[in-house]
Amino acid sequence: QGKFTLLRDTRTDGSFLVHHFLSFYLRAGCKVCFVALLQSFSHYSIVAQKLGVSLTAAKERGQLVFLEGLKSCLDLLFGEEEQPGQPSPLQFLSGSSCDLRALFDFVRVSLSATAGDSWKGPVLLVDDLSVLLSMGAAPVAVLDFIHYCRVCVCCQLKGNIVVLVHSNEDSEDEENELVVNSLCHHSDLILWAEGLATGFCKDVHGQIKIIKRLSLRQAEQDLVQIYQYKIQDRNVTFFARGLSAAVL
């Protein structure tokens, strides 16, 4: 409880980690607020069904609060309010304000406990944070949003936050790299998926670096573990480097 997990990908697609955490927390009986900025609800729903979880059922019983960023953008840009009288969580797109306060208020209200709730703990899941920068949000506004979410979800509600960001060390996108590096300094756990330096391989899809931030609260060095992985239809296989089926 109270942990901030950063999912980072470089030269590969780390969305399989998002699908894992979404199904994991729903099966664990947690209340989940999913800020989905990258794909549609149907996309996440199809993948979740393969993992044995129904997102539609989770929404109906109030366990999952889903923000479909693509639909919200269209509704806002073409003047259609999702719920009359309530501001869109992506209100900053209209130019009326440059901060992400409306998005934070959406998260806070979604995860605040109500009478009759029996969920084990609140979870905020964001896929992916880099999209907010592409929409025109300033790096400072994005970092402020995450800071307030950490105070609300991790500290006050004793919940967890999982955020995916894309990064490219050779990129000229300085704003995105600023956000990624700042989040790395504040994370309790970093799962960094990277593409293979040698290129494509059908038996090894990439490697994942697991960084446990012991230095965040203790005067110890971070614990780093590196595995390679292969994504299959319903799960992901992890193995030590050099021990894939292609080698053995």
Tab-separated table of C-alpha atoms in Angstrom:
chain	number	residue	atom	x	y	z
A	1	GLN	CA	0.000	0.000	0.000
A	2	GLY	CA	1.075	3.555	-0.693
A	3	LYS	CA	3.460	2.598	-3.514
A	4	PHE	CA	4.160	4.428	-6.767
A	5	THR	CA	5.136	2.067	-9.616
A	6	LEU	CA	6.566	3.452	-12.855
A	7	LEU	CA	6.262	1.404	-16.047
A	8	ARG	CA	8.803	2.622	-18.582
A	9	ASP	CA	9.405	1.347	-22.098
A	10	THR	CA	12.177	2.064	-24.596
A	11	ARG	CA	12.303	0.742	-28.179
A	12	THR	CA	9.380	-1.587	-27.407
A	13	ASP	CA	5.738	-1.583	-26.311
A	14	GLY	CA	5.292	-1.939	-22.552
A	15	SER	CA	1.490	-2.073	-22.635
A	16	PHE	CA	1.537	-5.749	-21.599
A	17	LEU	CA	2.523	-4.494	-18.142
A	18	VAL	CA	-0.562	-2.243	-18.029
A	19	HIS	CA	-2.837	-5.173	-18.892
A	20	HIS	CA	-1.172	-7.268	-16.181
A	21	PHE	CA	-1.675	-4.674	-13.433
A	22	LEU	CA	-5.247	-3.933	-14.519
A	23	SER	CA	-6.316	-7.577	-14.332
A	24	PHE	CA	-4.209	-8.174	-11.198
A	25	TYR	CA	-5.819	-5.378	-9.160
A	26	LEU	CA	-9.351	-6.188	-10.352
A	27	ARG	CA	-8.937	-9.835	-9.366
A	28	ALA	CA	-7.539	-8.693	-6.008
A	29	GLY	CA	-10.784	-6.800	-5.301
A	30	CYS	CA	-9.311	-3.273	-5.465
A	31	LYS	CA	-11.169	-0.153	-6.603
A	32	VAL	CA	-9.462	0.928	-9.854
A	33	CYS	CA	-9.518	4.292	-11.604
A	34	PHE	CA	-8.116	3.712	-15.098
A	35	VAL	CA	-7.097	6.834	-17.033
A	36	ALA	CA	-6.796	5.298	-20.511
A	37	LEU	CA	-5.395	7.871	-22.910
A	38	LEU	CA	-3.935	5.540	-25.522
A	39	GLN	CA	-6.591	2.977	-26.517
A	40	SER	CA	-10.351	2.495	-26.515
A	41	PHE	CA	-12.337	0.638	-23.872
A	42	SER	CA	-13.027	-2.222	-26.277
A	43	HIS	CA	-9.275	-2.767	-26.785
A	44	TYR	CA	-8.588	-3.120	-23.067
A	45	SER	CA	-11.732	-5.211	-22.637
A	46	ILE	CA	-10.686	-7.760	-25.292
A	47	VAL	CA	-7.229	-8.199	-23.758
A	48	ALA	CA	-8.704	-8.440	-20.241
A	49	GLN	CA	-11.063	-11.203	-21.378
A	50	LYS	CA	-8.038	-13.244	-22.480
A	51	LEU	CA	-6.652	-12.754	-18.978
A	52	GLY	CA	-9.912	-13.919	-17.396
A	53	VAL	CA	-11.329	-10.527	-16.325
A	54	SER	CA	-14.475	-8.738	-17.528
A	55	LEU	CA	-14.034	-4.950	-17.569
A	56	THR	CA	-17.721	-4.438	-18.379
A	57	ALA	CA	-18.777	-6.386	-15.279
A	58	ALA	CA	-16.217	-4.494	-13.176
A	59	LYS	CA	-17.664	-1.172	-14.376
A	60	GLU	CA	-21.231	-2.254	-13.659
A	61	ARG	CA	-20.461	-3.248	-10.073
A	62	GLY	CA	-18.596	0.035	-9.481
A	63	GLN	CA	-15.162	-1.504	-9.075
A	64	LEU	CA	-13.710	0.072	-12.229
A	65	VAL	CA	-13.949	3.753	-13.138
A	66	PHE	CA	-12.798	4.088	-16.745
A	67	LEU	CA	-11.827	7.358	-18.439
A	68	GLU	CA	-11.715	6.808	-22.192
A	69	GLY	CA	-9.363	9.587	-23.219
A	70	LEU	CA	-9.978	9.274	-26.966
A	71	LYS	CA	-13.745	9.680	-26.562
A	72	SER	CA	-13.370	12.495	-24.015
A	73	CYS	CA	-11.159	14.432	-26.434
A	74	LEU	CA	-13.709	14.173	-29.231
A	75	ASP	CA	-16.590	15.123	-26.939
A	76	LEU	CA	-14.695	18.149	-25.691
A	77	LEU	CA	-13.418	19.349	-29.081
A	78	PHE	CA	-16.796	18.958	-30.777
A	79	GLY	CA	-18.777	20.515	-27.952
A	80	GLU	CA	-20.547	17.440	-26.587
A	81	GLU	CA	-20.482	17.186	-22.806
A	82	GLU	CA	-20.278	13.670	-21.394
A	83	GLN	CA	-22.467	14.660	-18.435
A	84	PRO	CA	-24.241	18.029	-18.594
A	85	GLY	CA	-23.043	20.449	-15.951
A	86	GLN	CA	-19.830	18.588	-15.214
A	87	PRO	CA	-16.476	19.699	-16.671
A	88	SER	CA	-14.527	17.222	-18.743
A	89	PRO	CA	-11.482	15.692	-16.981
A	90	LEU	CA	-9.451	16.841	-20.010
A	91	GLN	CA	-10.680	20.421	-19.692
A	92	PHE	CA	-7.190	21.817	-20.411
A	93	LEU	CA	-7.669	20.948	-24.106
A	94	SER	CA	-10.257	23.710	-24.461
A	95	GLY	CA	-7.664	26.303	-23.464
A	96	SER	CA	-9.716	27.554	-20.508
A	97	SER	CA	-6.996	26.399	-18.092
A	98	CYS	CA	-3.475	25.081	-18.495
A	99	ASP	CA	-3.424	22.840	-15.427
A	100	LEU	CA	-4.750	19.306	-14.937
A	101	ARG	CA	-6.915	20.100	-11.916
A	102	ALA	CA	-10.063	18.723	-13.570
A	103	LEU	CA	-8.282	15.404	-14.230
A	104	PHE	CA	-7.074	15.241	-10.630
A	105	ASP	CA	-10.585	15.988	-9.334
A	106	PHE	CA	-11.886	13.114	-11.502
A	107	VAL	CA	-9.333	10.735	-9.944
A	108	ARG	CA	-9.991	11.973	-6.389
A	109	VAL	CA	-13.774	11.640	-6.671
A	110	SER	CA	-13.515	8.240	-8.398
A	111	LEU	CA	-11.348	6.711	-5.665
A	112	SER	CA	-12.867	8.383	-2.604
A	113	ALA	CA	-14.638	5.823	-0.426
A	114	THR	CA	-18.432	5.907	-0.389
A	115	ALA	CA	-20.953	4.222	1.870
A	116	GLY	CA	-21.233	0.537	1.144
A	117	ASP	CA	-17.827	0.202	-0.524
A	118	SER	CA	-16.075	-3.051	0.323
A	119	TRP	CA	-13.066	-2.769	-1.996
A	120	LYS	CA	-9.650	-3.612	-0.577
A	121	GLY	CA	-7.854	-0.445	-1.667
A	122	PRO	CA	-7.813	2.280	-4.331
A	123	VAL	CA	-5.576	2.068	-7.391
A	124	LEU	CA	-4.832	4.699	-10.049
A	125	LEU	CA	-3.655	3.321	-13.397
A	126	VAL	CA	-2.530	5.658	-16.220
A	127	ASP	CA	-1.825	4.571	-19.820
A	128	ASP	CA	0.090	6.490	-20.838
A	129	LEU	CA	1.304	9.716	-19.279
A	130	SER	CA	3.314	10.780	-22.351
A	131	VAL	CA	0.039	11.349	-24.229
A	132	LEU	CA	-0.770	14.328	-21.969
A	133	LEU	CA	2.380	16.044	-23.230
A	134	SER	CA	1.363	15.319	-26.823
A	135	MET	CA	-2.008	16.920	-26.075
A	136	GLY	CA	-0.252	20.137	-25.089
A	137	ALA	CA	0.024	19.847	-21.312
A	138	ALA	CA	3.177	21.383	-19.860
A	139	PRO	CA	5.715	19.101	-18.131
A	140	VAL	CA	5.236	21.051	-14.881
A	141	ALA	CA	1.459	20.510	-15.061
A	142	VAL	CA	1.942	16.755	-15.625
A	143	LEU	CA	4.381	16.459	-12.707
A	144	ASP	CA	2.040	18.507	-10.483
A	145	PHE	CA	-0.817	16.157	-11.409
A	146	ILE	CA	1.224	13.101	-10.415
A	147	HIS	CA	2.389	14.808	-7.209
A	148	TYR	CA	-1.175	15.572	-6.092
A	149	CYS	CA	-2.293	12.061	-7.057
A	150	ARG	CA	0.495	10.594	-4.924
A	151	VAL	CA	-0.534	12.720	-1.949
A	152	CYS	CA	-4.198	11.789	-2.366
A	153	VAL	CA	-4.009	8.121	-3.405
A	154	CYS	CA	-0.778	6.905	-1.797
A	155	CYS	CA	-0.638	9.010	1.380
A	156	GLN	CA	-4.252	9.794	2.275
A	157	LEU	CA	-6.104	6.777	0.855
A	158	LYS	CA	-3.208	4.289	1.305
A	159	GLY	CA	-3.614	3.094	-2.268
A	160	ASN	CA	-1.271	2.458	-5.189
A	161	ILE	CA	-0.418	4.257	-8.423
A	162	VAL	CA	0.829	2.607	-11.615
A	163	VAL	CA	1.877	4.860	-14.514
A	164	LEU	CA	3.214	4.008	-17.972
A	165	VAL	CA	5.533	6.398	-19.820
A	166	HIS	CA	7.364	6.037	-23.120
A	167	SER	CA	11.003	7.085	-23.294
A	168	ASN	CA	13.776	7.152	-25.835
A	169	GLU	CA	17.273	8.034	-24.693
A	170	ASP	CA	18.135	9.257	-28.213
A	171	SER	CA	14.985	11.348	-28.497
A	172	GLU	CA	15.026	15.116	-28.921
A	173	ASP	CA	11.776	15.382	-26.946
A	174	GLU	CA	13.287	17.114	-23.923
A	175	GLU	CA	9.927	17.648	-22.213
A	176	ASN	CA	9.105	13.936	-22.198
A	177	GLU	CA	12.575	12.978	-20.946
A	178	LEU	CA	12.274	15.592	-18.173
A	179	VAL	CA	9.000	14.017	-16.998
A	180	VAL	CA	10.390	10.464	-17.231
A	181	ASN	CA	13.558	11.287	-15.280
A	182	SER	CA	11.602	13.161	-12.609
A	183	LEU	CA	9.201	10.241	-12.140
A	184	CYS	CA	12.124	7.798	-11.867
A	185	HIS	CA	13.440	9.772	-8.882
A	186	HIS	CA	10.097	9.497	-7.056
A	187	SER	CA	9.168	5.881	-7.839
A	188	ASP	CA	9.148	3.053	-5.328
A	189	LEU	CA	9.455	0.492	-8.126
A	190	ILE	CA	10.480	0.858	-11.786
A	191	LEU	CA	9.677	-1.792	-14.389
A	192	TRP	CA	11.669	-0.806	-17.478
A	193	ALA	CA	10.891	-2.767	-20.635
A	194	GLU	CA	13.491	-2.409	-23.373
A	195	GLY	CA	13.792	-3.735	-26.900
A	196	LEU	CA	16.783	-5.913	-27.662
A	197	ALA	CA	19.873	-4.040	-28.813
A	198	THR	CA	20.463	-6.783	-31.395
A	199	GLY	CA	17.051	-6.289	-33.003
A	200	PHE	CA	14.041	-8.534	-33.534
A	201	CYS	CA	13.972	-12.122	-32.260
A	202	LYS	CA	10.895	-14.369	-32.371
A	203	ASP	CA	11.838	-16.162	-29.117
A	204	VAL	CA	12.867	-13.088	-27.102
A	205	HIS	CA	10.725	-9.969	-27.384
A	206	GLY	CA	12.748	-7.784	-25.037
A	207	GLN	CA	14.256	-7.434	-21.615
A	208	ILE	CA	12.803	-5.990	-18.444
A	209	LYS	CA	14.793	-4.229	-15.769
A	210	ILE	CA	13.222	-4.362	-12.293
A	211	ILE	CA	14.531	-1.556	-10.087
A	212	LYS	CA	13.490	-1.588	-6.423
A	213	ARG	CA	14.168	1.908	-5.069
A	214	LEU	CA	15.650	1.071	-1.661
A	215	SER	CA	17.538	4.379	-1.700
A	216	LEU	CA	14.221	6.234	-1.562
A	217	ARG	CA	13.686	5.481	2.133
A	218	GLN	CA	16.904	3.802	3.256
A	219	ALA	CA	20.585	4.502	2.808
A	220	GLU	CA	21.004	1.497	0.533
A	221	GLN	CA	21.713	0.946	-3.126
A	222	ASP	CA	18.807	0.205	-5.450
A	223	LEU	CA	18.209	-3.473	-6.155
A	224	VAL	CA	18.322	-4.155	-9.917
A	225	GLN	CA	17.252	-7.409	-11.594
A	226	ILE	CA	17.257	-7.987	-15.348
A	227	TYR	CA	15.214	-10.639	-17.163
A	228	GLN	CA	14.297	-11.298	-20.756
A	229	TYR	CA	10.720	-12.038	-21.774
A	230	LYS	CA	8.502	-13.454	-24.490
A	231	ILE	CA	4.905	-12.276	-24.864
A	232	GLN	CA	2.421	-15.083	-25.555
A	233	ASP	CA	-1.296	-14.988	-26.252
A	234	ARG	CA	-2.458	-15.194	-22.619
A	235	ASN	CA	0.678	-14.647	-20.561
A	236	VAL	CA	4.313	-13.528	-20.581
A	237	THR	CA	7.269	-15.826	-19.998
A	238	PHE	CA	10.292	-14.427	-18.144
A	239	PHE	CA	13.744	-15.995	-18.045
A	240	ALA	CA	17.334	-15.074	-17.236
A	241	ARG	CA	19.381	-13.533	-20.030
A	242	GLY	CA	20.782	-16.153	-22.383
A	243	LEU	CA	18.367	-18.873	-21.263
A	244	SER	CA	15.658	-18.518	-23.924
A	245	ALA	CA	14.412	-21.405	-26.038
A	246	ALA	CA	16.360	-20.011	-28.997
A	247	VAL	CA	19.644	-20.466	-27.103
A	248	LEU	CA	18.917	-23.693	-25.255
